[in-house]
Coordinates of C-alpha atoms in Angstrom, one line a residue:
M1 CA 48.9 2.0 -202.8
D2 CA 47.8 4.0 -205.9
L3 CA 48.9 7.5 -206.9
F4 CA 46.1 9.2 -205.0
D5 CA 46.9 7.2 -201.8
Y6 CA 50.6 8.0 -202.2
M7 CA 49.9 11.8 -202.6
S8 CA 47.6 11.7 -199.6
A9 CA 50.2 10.1 -197.4
Q10 CA 52.8 12.6 -198.5
N11 CA 50.6 15.5 -197.8
K12 CA 49.6 14.1 -194.4
S13 CA 53.3 13.6 -193.5
S14 CA 54.2 17.2 -194.5
Q15 CA 51.3 18.6 -192.5
A16 CA 51.7 16.4 -189.5
P17 CA 52.6 18.1 -186.1
L18 CA 56.2 18.6 -185.4
A19 CA 56.2 15.9 -182.7
E20 CA 55.0 13.3 -185.3
R21 CA 57.5 14.4 -187.9
M22 CA 60.4 14.2 -185.5
K23 CA 59.8 10.6 -184.5
P24 CA 63.1 8.9 -185.0
E25 CA 63.4 6.2 -187.7
T26 CA 66.7 4.7 -186.7
L27 CA 68.2 3.5 -183.4
E28 CA 71.0 6.1 -183.8
A29 CA 68.4 8.9 -183.8
F30 CA 66.5 7.6 -180.7
V31 CA 67.1 9.6 -177.6
G32 CA 66.9 8.3 -174.0
Q33 CA 65.9 5.0 -172.4
E34 CA 69.5 3.8 -171.9
N35 CA 68.1 1.3 -169.4
I36 CA 66.7 -0.7 -172.2
M37 CA 68.3 0.8 -175.3
G38 CA 71.9 1.3 -174.2
E39 CA 74.9 -0.4 -175.7
G40 CA 74.7 -4.2 -175.3
K41 CA 71.1 -4.2 -174.2
L42 CA 68.7 -6.9 -175.5
L43 CA 66.1 -4.8 -177.2
P44 CA 68.3 -3.0 -179.7
K45 CA 69.9 -6.4 -180.5
L46 CA 66.5 -7.9 -181.3
I47 CA 65.6 -4.9 -183.5
L48 CA 68.8 -4.8 -185.4
S49 CA 68.8 -8.6 -186.0
D50 CA 65.1 -8.4 -186.9
R51 CA 64.4 -11.3 -184.5
L52 CA 61.8 -9.8 -182.3
T53 CA 59.4 -11.8 -180.2
S54 CA 56.2 -10.4 -178.9
L55 CA 56.8 -7.5 -176.5
I56 CA 55.0 -4.9 -174.4
L57 CA 56.4 -1.4 -174.2
Y58 CA 55.2 0.2 -171.0
G59 CA 56.0 3.8 -170.0
P60 CA 54.6 7.4 -169.5
P61 CA 53.4 9.6 -172.3
G62 CA 56.1 11.0 -174.6
S63 CA 58.8 8.5 -173.5
G64 CA 59.3 7.0 -176.9
K65 CA 57.0 3.9 -177.2
T66 CA 55.6 4.7 -180.6
S67 CA 59.0 6.0 -181.7
L68 CA 60.4 2.5 -181.0
A69 CA 57.5 1.0 -183.0
K70 CA 58.3 3.3 -185.9
I71 CA 62.0 2.2 -185.8
I72 CA 60.9 -1.5 -185.7
A73 CA 58.6 -0.8 -188.7
K74 CA 61.6 0.5 -190.7
Q75 CA 64.0 -2.2 -189.5
T76 CA 61.8 -5.3 -190.0
K77 CA 61.8 -7.2 -193.3
G78 CA 58.3 -8.4 -192.5
T79 CA 55.0 -6.7 -192.9
F80 CA 54.3 -4.0 -190.3
I81 CA 50.6 -3.6 -189.3
S82 CA 49.6 -0.8 -187.0
M83 CA 46.4 0.0 -185.1
N84 CA 45.3 2.1 -182.1
A85 CA 43.1 0.3 -179.5
V86 CA 41.0 3.5 -179.0
T87 CA 39.6 3.3 -182.6
S88 CA 40.0 -0.4 -183.3
G89 CA 38.0 -3.5 -182.4
I90 CA 37.5 -7.2 -183.2
K91 CA 36.8 -6.5 -186.9
D92 CA 40.2 -4.7 -187.2
I93 CA 41.9 -7.6 -185.4
R94 CA 40.4 -10.1 -187.8
E95 CA 41.5 -8.0 -190.8
A96 CA 45.1 -7.9 -189.4
V97 CA 45.0 -11.7 -188.9
E98 CA 43.9 -12.3 -192.5
R99 CA 46.5 -9.9 -193.8
A100 CA 49.2 -11.6 -191.8
K101 CA 48.1 -15.1 -193.0
S102 CA 48.0 -13.9 -196.6
E103 CA 51.5 -12.4 -196.3
F104 CA 52.9 -15.6 -195.0
A105 CA 51.1 -17.8 -197.5
M106 CA 52.1 -15.8 -200.6
Y107 CA 55.5 -14.5 -199.6
S108 CA 56.6 -16.5 -196.6
R109 CA 56.9 -13.1 -194.8
K110 CA 56.3 -12.6 -191.1
S111 CA 54.0 -9.9 -189.8
V112 CA 54.5 -7.5 -186.9
L113 CA 51.3 -6.1 -185.4
F114 CA 51.7 -2.9 -183.4
I115 CA 48.8 -1.9 -181.1
D116 CA 49.1 1.5 -179.5
E117 CA 47.3 1.9 -176.1
I118 CA 46.7 -1.8 -175.9
H119 CA 45.3 -1.4 -172.4
R120 CA 42.2 0.2 -174.1
F121 CA 41.2 -3.2 -175.5
N122 CA 38.8 -5.1 -173.2
K123 CA 39.3 -8.7 -172.1
S124 CA 37.5 -10.2 -175.1
Q125 CA 39.4 -8.1 -177.6
Q126 CA 42.7 -9.1 -175.9
D127 CA 41.6 -12.7 -175.9
A128 CA 41.0 -12.5 -179.6
L129 CA 44.8 -11.8 -180.1
L130 CA 46.0 -14.7 -178.0
P131 CA 45.7 -17.7 -180.4
F132 CA 47.5 -15.8 -183.2
V133 CA 50.3 -14.6 -180.9
E134 CA 50.6 -18.2 -179.7
D135 CA 50.8 -19.8 -183.2
G136 CA 53.1 -17.1 -184.6
T137 CA 50.6 -15.6 -187.1
F138 CA 52.1 -12.3 -186.1
I139 CA 54.5 -10.8 -183.6
L140 CA 52.6 -8.5 -181.2
I141 CA 54.1 -5.2 -180.0
G142 CA 51.8 -3.5 -177.5
A143 CA 52.3 0.0 -176.2
T144 CA 50.7 1.2 -172.9
T145 CA 50.9 3.9 -170.3
E146 CA 49.3 1.6 -167.8
N147 CA 50.9 -1.2 -165.8
P148 CA 50.5 -4.2 -168.2
Y149 CA 50.5 -6.6 -165.3
F150 CA 47.1 -5.1 -164.3
E151 CA 45.7 -4.0 -167.6
V152 CA 46.9 -6.7 -170.1
N153 CA 45.7 -10.3 -170.0
S154 CA 48.1 -12.5 -168.1
A155 CA 48.1 -15.0 -171.0
L156 CA 49.4 -12.2 -173.3
I157 CA 51.9 -11.1 -170.8
S158 CA 53.3 -14.6 -170.3
R159 CA 53.9 -14.8 -174.1
S160 CA 55.6 -11.4 -174.3
S161 CA 58.7 -9.6 -173.0
V162 CA 57.8 -6.4 -171.0
F163 CA 60.1 -3.4 -171.4
R164 CA 59.6 -0.5 -169.1
L165 CA 60.4 3.0 -170.4
I166 CA 61.0 5.9 -168.0
K167 CA 60.4 9.6 -168.1
L168 CA 63.0 11.4 -170.2
T169 CA 65.4 13.7 -168.4
S170 CA 65.6 17.5 -168.9
D171 CA 68.9 17.1 -170.9
Q172 CA 67.3 14.5 -173.2
I173 CA 64.3 16.7 -173.8
V174 CA 66.6 19.7 -174.7
R175 CA 68.5 17.5 -177.0
I176 CA 65.3 16.5 -178.8
L177 CA 64.3 20.2 -179.1
K178 CA 67.6 21.1 -180.6
N179 CA 67.3 18.2 -183.1
A180 CA 64.0 19.6 -184.2
L181 CA 65.4 23.1 -184.6
E182 CA 68.3 21.8 -186.7
D183 CA 66.5 19.2 -188.8
K184 CA 65.8 20.7 -192.3
V185 CA 63.8 17.8 -193.6
N186 CA 61.3 17.0 -190.8
G187 CA 62.0 19.7 -188.4
L188 CA 62.4 23.5 -188.3
G189 CA 65.9 23.8 -189.6
E190 CA 64.9 25.7 -192.8
F191 CA 63.7 28.6 -190.7
P192 CA 66.0 31.3 -189.2
I193 CA 64.9 30.7 -185.6
S194 CA 66.7 32.1 -182.5
I195 CA 65.9 30.8 -179.0
E196 CA 68.0 30.9 -175.9
E197 CA 69.3 27.8 -174.2
E198 CA 67.4 28.8 -171.0
L199 CA 64.1 28.8 -172.8
L200 CA 64.7 25.3 -174.1
A201 CA 65.5 24.2 -170.5
Y202 CA 62.2 25.9 -169.4
I203 CA 60.2 24.1 -172.0
S204 CA 61.8 20.9 -170.9
D205 CA 60.9 21.6 -167.3
V206 CA 57.3 22.3 -168.2
A207 CA 57.0 19.2 -170.3
D208 CA 58.1 17.1 -167.3
G209 CA 59.7 14.2 -169.3
D210 CA 57.1 14.2 -172.1
A211 CA 59.0 14.8 -175.5
R212 CA 55.7 15.2 -177.4
R213 CA 54.5 18.0 -175.2
A214 CA 57.9 19.8 -175.4
L215 CA 57.8 19.7 -179.2
N216 CA 54.2 20.8 -179.3
I217 CA 55.1 23.9 -177.1
L218 CA 58.0 24.7 -179.3
E219 CA 56.0 24.4 -182.5
L220 CA 53.1 26.5 -181.1
A221 CA 55.5 29.3 -180.1
I222 CA 57.1 29.4 -183.6
L223 CA 54.0 28.9 -185.9
P224 CA 52.7 32.6 -185.6
K225 CA 56.2 33.9 -186.5
L226 CA 57.0 31.8 -189.6
D227 CA 58.2 34.5 -192.0
L228 CA 61.4 33.7 -194.0
S229 CA 62.0 37.4 -194.7
E230 CA 63.3 38.0 -191.2
R231 CA 64.8 36.2 -188.2
I232 CA 62.4 34.5 -185.9
I233 CA 63.2 35.4 -182.2
I234 CA 61.4 33.3 -179.6
T235 CA 61.0 35.1 -176.2
S236 CA 60.0 33.9 -172.8
Q237 CA 56.6 35.5 -173.3
D238 CA 56.0 33.5 -176.5
I239 CA 56.6 30.3 -174.4
E240 CA 54.4 31.5 -171.6
D241 CA 51.6 32.2 -174.1
C242 CA 51.8 28.6 -175.3
I243 CA 51.6 27.0 -171.8
Q244 CA 48.1 27.0 -170.3
M245 CA 49.2 24.7 -167.4
K246 CA 52.3 22.8 -166.5
N247 CA 52.0 19.1 -167.4
M248 CA 50.8 17.3 -164.3
D249 CA 52.4 13.9 -164.0
Y250 CA 49.3 12.5 -162.2
D251 CA 46.8 10.0 -163.3
K252 CA 44.1 9.2 -160.7
N253 CA 43.6 5.7 -162.1
G254 CA 47.1 4.7 -163.1
D255 CA 50.5 3.7 -161.6
N256 CA 51.6 7.2 -161.1
H257 CA 48.6 7.8 -158.8
Y258 CA 49.7 5.0 -156.5
D259 CA 53.4 6.0 -156.7
I260 CA 52.6 9.5 -155.5
V261 CA 50.3 8.3 -152.8
S262 CA 53.0 5.9 -151.6
A263 CA 55.6 8.7 -151.6
F264 CA 53.2 10.9 -149.7
I265 CA 52.6 8.3 -146.9
K266 CA 56.3 7.4 -146.7
S267 CA 57.2 11.1 -146.4
M268 CA 54.8 11.5 -143.4
R269 CA 56.1 8.3 -141.9
G270 CA 59.7 9.5 -142.5
S271 CA 59.1 12.8 -140.7
D272 CA 59.7 15.0 -143.7
P273 CA 57.1 17.7 -143.8
D274 CA 58.5 19.4 -146.9
A275 CA 58.2 16.2 -149.0
A276 CA 54.8 15.4 -147.5
L277 CA 53.5 18.8 -148.5
F278 CA 55.0 18.4 -152.0
Y279 CA 53.2 15.2 -152.7
L280 CA 50.0 16.6 -151.1
G281 CA 50.3 19.5 -153.6
K282 CA 50.8 17.1 -156.5
M283 CA 47.6 15.2 -155.5
I284 CA 45.6 18.4 -155.1
A285 CA 46.9 19.9 -158.4
G286 CA 46.1 16.6 -160.1
G287 CA 42.5 16.8 -159.1
E288 CA 42.6 14.0 -156.5
D289 CA 39.4 13.6 -154.3
P290 CA 40.3 15.4 -151.0
R291 CA 38.4 12.7 -149.1
F292 CA 40.7 10.1 -150.5
I293 CA 43.7 12.2 -149.3
A294 CA 42.1 12.7 -145.9
R295 CA 41.5 8.9 -145.5
R296 CA 45.2 8.3 -146.1
V297 CA 46.1 10.9 -143.5
V298 CA 43.9 9.3 -140.9
I299 CA 45.4 5.9 -141.6
C300 CA 48.9 7.2 -141.3
A301 CA 48.1 8.9 -138.0
A302 CA 47.0 5.5 -136.5
E303 CA 49.5 3.3 -138.3
D304 CA 52.7 5.4 -138.0
V305 CA 52.2 7.8 -135.1
G306 CA 50.0 5.8 -132.9
N307 CA 50.3 6.3 -129.2
A308 CA 53.5 8.2 -129.5
D309 CA 51.1 11.2 -130.0
P310 CA 47.5 10.1 -129.6
M311 CA 46.4 13.6 -130.7
A312 CA 47.5 12.9 -134.3
L313 CA 44.6 10.6 -134.9
V314 CA 42.2 13.1 -133.3
L315 CA 43.6 15.9 -135.5
A316 CA 43.5 13.7 -138.7
N317 CA 40.0 12.7 -138.1
S318 CA 38.9 16.2 -137.4
A319 CA 40.7 17.3 -140.6
A320 CA 38.8 14.7 -142.6
Q321 CA 35.5 15.9 -141.3
A322 CA 36.4 19.5 -141.9
V323 CA 37.5 18.9 -145.4
D324 CA 34.2 17.1 -146.2
F325 CA 32.3 20.0 -144.6
I326 CA 34.3 22.9 -146.2
G327 CA 35.4 21.4 -149.5
M328 CA 38.1 22.8 -151.8
P329 CA 40.1 24.9 -152.4
E330 CA 40.1 25.9 -148.7
G331 CA 40.3 22.3 -147.7
R332 CA 43.9 22.3 -148.8
I333 CA 44.7 24.5 -145.7
I334 CA 43.2 21.9 -143.3
L335 CA 44.9 19.0 -145.1
A336 CA 48.3 20.8 -144.9
Q337 CA 47.9 21.4 -141.2
A338 CA 47.1 17.7 -140.6
V339 CA 49.9 16.5 -142.9
T340 CA 52.6 18.7 -141.3
Y341 CA 51.4 17.7 -137.8
I342 CA 51.7 14.0 -138.5
A343 CA 55.0 14.4 -140.4
T344 CA 56.6 16.1 -137.4
A345 CA 55.0 14.0 -134.7
P346 CA 57.0 11.2 -132.9
K347 CA 56.4 7.9 -134.5
S348 CA 55.3 4.5 -133.3
N349 CA 53.8 1.5 -135.0
A350 CA 53.5 -0.6 -131.8
A351 CA 49.7 -0.7 -131.8
Y352 CA 49.6 -1.6 -135.5
M353 CA 52.2 -4.3 -135.1
G354 CA 50.4 -5.6 -132.0
I355 CA 47.1 -6.2 -133.7
N356 CA 48.9 -7.9 -136.6
L357 CA 50.6 -10.3 -134.2
V358 CA 47.2 -11.0 -132.6
L359 CA 45.6 -11.8 -136.0
E360 CA 48.6 -14.0 -136.9
D361 CA 48.3 -16.0 -133.7
L362 CA 44.5 -16.4 -134.2
N363 CA 45.0 -17.7 -137.7
N364 CA 48.0 -20.0 -136.9
K365 CA 47.7 -21.4 -133.4
H366 CA 45.4 -22.5 -130.7
T367 CA 44.9 -19.5 -128.4
G368 CA 42.7 -21.1 -125.7
T369 CA 39.6 -19.8 -124.1
I370 CA 38.8 -16.7 -122.1
P371 CA 39.4 -17.1 -118.4
Y372 CA 36.0 -17.9 -116.8
Y373 CA 36.1 -14.9 -114.4
L374 CA 36.3 -12.5 -117.3
K375 CA 33.2 -13.9 -119.0
D376 CA 29.7 -12.3 -119.1
G377 CA 27.8 -12.7 -115.8
T378 CA 25.4 -15.3 -117.3
S379 CA 28.3 -17.6 -118.4
L380 CA 30.0 -17.1 -115.0
S381 CA 26.9 -18.2 -113.1
L382 CA 26.5 -21.3 -115.3
E383 CA 30.1 -22.3 -114.7
R384 CA 29.9 -21.9 -110.9
K385 CA 27.6 -25.0 -110.9
Y386 CA 30.8 -26.9 -111.4
K387 CA 32.9 -26.9 -108.2
N388 CA 36.6 -27.1 -108.9
S389 CA 39.7 -25.0 -108.2
E390 CA 39.4 -23.0 -111.4
T391 CA 35.9 -21.8 -110.9
T392 CA 36.6 -20.6 -107.4
K393 CA 38.6 -17.7 -108.7
Q394 CA 36.9 -14.3 -108.7
Y395 CA 37.2 -11.3 -110.9
L396 CA 39.1 -8.5 -109.2
Y397 CA 37.7 -5.1 -109.8
P398 CA 40.7 -2.7 -110.4
H399 CA 39.0 0.4 -109.0
A400 CA 38.7 -1.3 -105.7
F401 CA 42.4 -1.3 -105.3
E402 CA 45.1 1.3 -104.7
G403 CA 46.1 3.1 -107.8
H404 CA 43.1 1.5 -109.5
Y405 CA 45.2 -1.5 -110.6
V406 CA 45.5 -5.1 -109.5
K407 CA 47.4 -7.9 -111.1
Q408 CA 45.4 -10.6 -112.6
Q409 CA 45.5 -12.8 -115.7
Y410 CA 43.5 -11.6 -118.7
L411 CA 44.8 -13.7 -121.6
P412 CA 43.9 -17.4 -122.0
D413 CA 46.2 -19.8 -120.2
E414 CA 47.8 -21.0 -123.5
I415 CA 49.2 -17.5 -124.2
K416 CA 49.1 -15.9 -120.8
D417 CA 52.7 -14.5 -121.1
K418 CA 52.4 -13.3 -124.7
K419 CA 53.4 -9.6 -125.3
Y420 CA 51.6 -8.1 -128.3
Y421 CA 52.0 -4.4 -127.5
E422 CA 55.6 -3.1 -127.1
P423 CA 55.5 0.6 -126.5
T424 CA 58.5 2.7 -127.6
D425 CA 60.4 5.4 -125.7
L426 CA 59.1 8.1 -128.0
G427 CA 56.5 10.8 -127.3
Y428 CA 53.6 9.9 -125.1
E429 CA 54.3 6.3 -125.6
A430 CA 57.2 6.6 -123.3
E431 CA 54.7 7.5 -120.5
I432 CA 52.7 4.4 -121.4
K433 CA 55.8 2.3 -121.1
K434 CA 56.6 3.7 -117.7
Y435 CA 53.0 3.0 -116.5
L436 CA 53.2 -0.6 -117.7
N437 CA 56.5 -1.1 -116.0
K438 CA 55.0 0.1 -112.8
T439 CA 51.9 -2.1 -113.1
K440 CA 51.7 -5.1 -115.4
Y441 CA 55.4 -5.7 -115.8
A442 CA 56.4 -4.8 -112.2
P443 CA 58.0 -7.7 -110.2
E444 CA 55.7 -9.3 -107.7

C-alpha cells in the first residue's frame, strides 16, 4: 500500500456508515451469540489460538457474521483475504489462490479467505474453491444468511465447521446502541447527544434483532442535528421519521419463510387462533403469495381437522377460490376467516393417518386381490365360467336392506380384518364412530 492508498483507506474508514465503523475488532467488544461465543465455547478458543479450520457462519442479517470475520482478521497472524460473492467471480478466486500460494512460498504464512454471502456463488464457483480448501492453500470462512446445507456445496460443508448465529435480543441491540453513543473514536461519543432509554428500546424493537439496521436508524436520526454548539436531543418523532417500515423478518425464499409457514400450520393444528392470525399477518406483511397461504390452509383443513368437522375443508377450499377471485388486500379478510375457523375446529388426523397406513401396506406387504364380487361386471361374468365355492358368492346391494346397510367383506382376504380408519370421539367424527359401531363393527 502506497501513501495514496493509505490516505484513501483512512478517508473511507472515517466516512463509513456508523454500522461499519462500530464493527468490533476484539472478542471482548463482540456482543451476543453466547451460544457459540460464550465462555469455554469452541469458536473463541480457535480464534484466540489462531488455529482456525474452514468454517461457515450462518445467521440472519445483522447478527454479527462479518463482525466475527473482522475479529478473525485482526487476530490471525496469517494473511486475511476478503471478498463478497455478489461482486466476485472465478477470476477473483484465482487471484486469491495465487496470493495465498505466494504468501506461503515467500513467508511460510497461511492465508484466511473470507467470502461474504457465499451462497451467492453458483455451483461452479463453489467447486473452484474446493481443491484449495482441501489442500490447505487457504482456510475458508464463509458467511451466509441462507441455510448452508441447502445453498453451499456438500463437499465444502463436509470440510468446514458450521456455526449458526441467532437474532440478537432487544437488550443486546440496546447495548450496541449505547456503545455507539459512547465511543469517541468510531462512534458518536464526541457529540453531545441526549436520547431516552425508551427510544433506544423502540429502535431495538423496530430493528428486530438486526444490529446494522438499529445503528442505521440511530445515525439517520442524529445526522441532521450534528451541531457541536448545542446539545442534540433526539425525540420520538426523529426516530419515526427515520423508519419507513418495520424490519420484516421474512424471506420468501429462505429458512425464515419455512419457519413461519411451519409455525402457522402448527398454530392452526394446535387450536391457537391468535398465533395462527399472527403468523398469517407476518406472511401477508412479508409479501407472500396469498395463493400459497390458501393452499396451506386447505391442506391443514384436510390433514388436521378432517372428519371432525367436514365443513373445514369446504370453507378452506371456498376461501382459496375467493382469494384468487378477489385478490389482496381484501383477501386477508377471507384468509383470516378460514384460518380462525380451522384453528378453533375440533381436530382429527384419522383420515390422513389411514391413507398413510394403506400406502405403507401397499409398499411393504402382499395385500391380495379384490374379492371377485366387487369387480366390474365384465370381470365378474368371466370368472363365473369357473364353478367353485368362491365364485358362487353374490354382491349384496346395501340399499336393498334395512338401514341401507348389509355386512359383507370388501377388503382382500389377506387383510380382511385390517383397520385403517380409526375415527376419534371429537366433533362430527364422534357421529361417524357411532355409525360404524352400529354397522361394520356391530357383533353378528
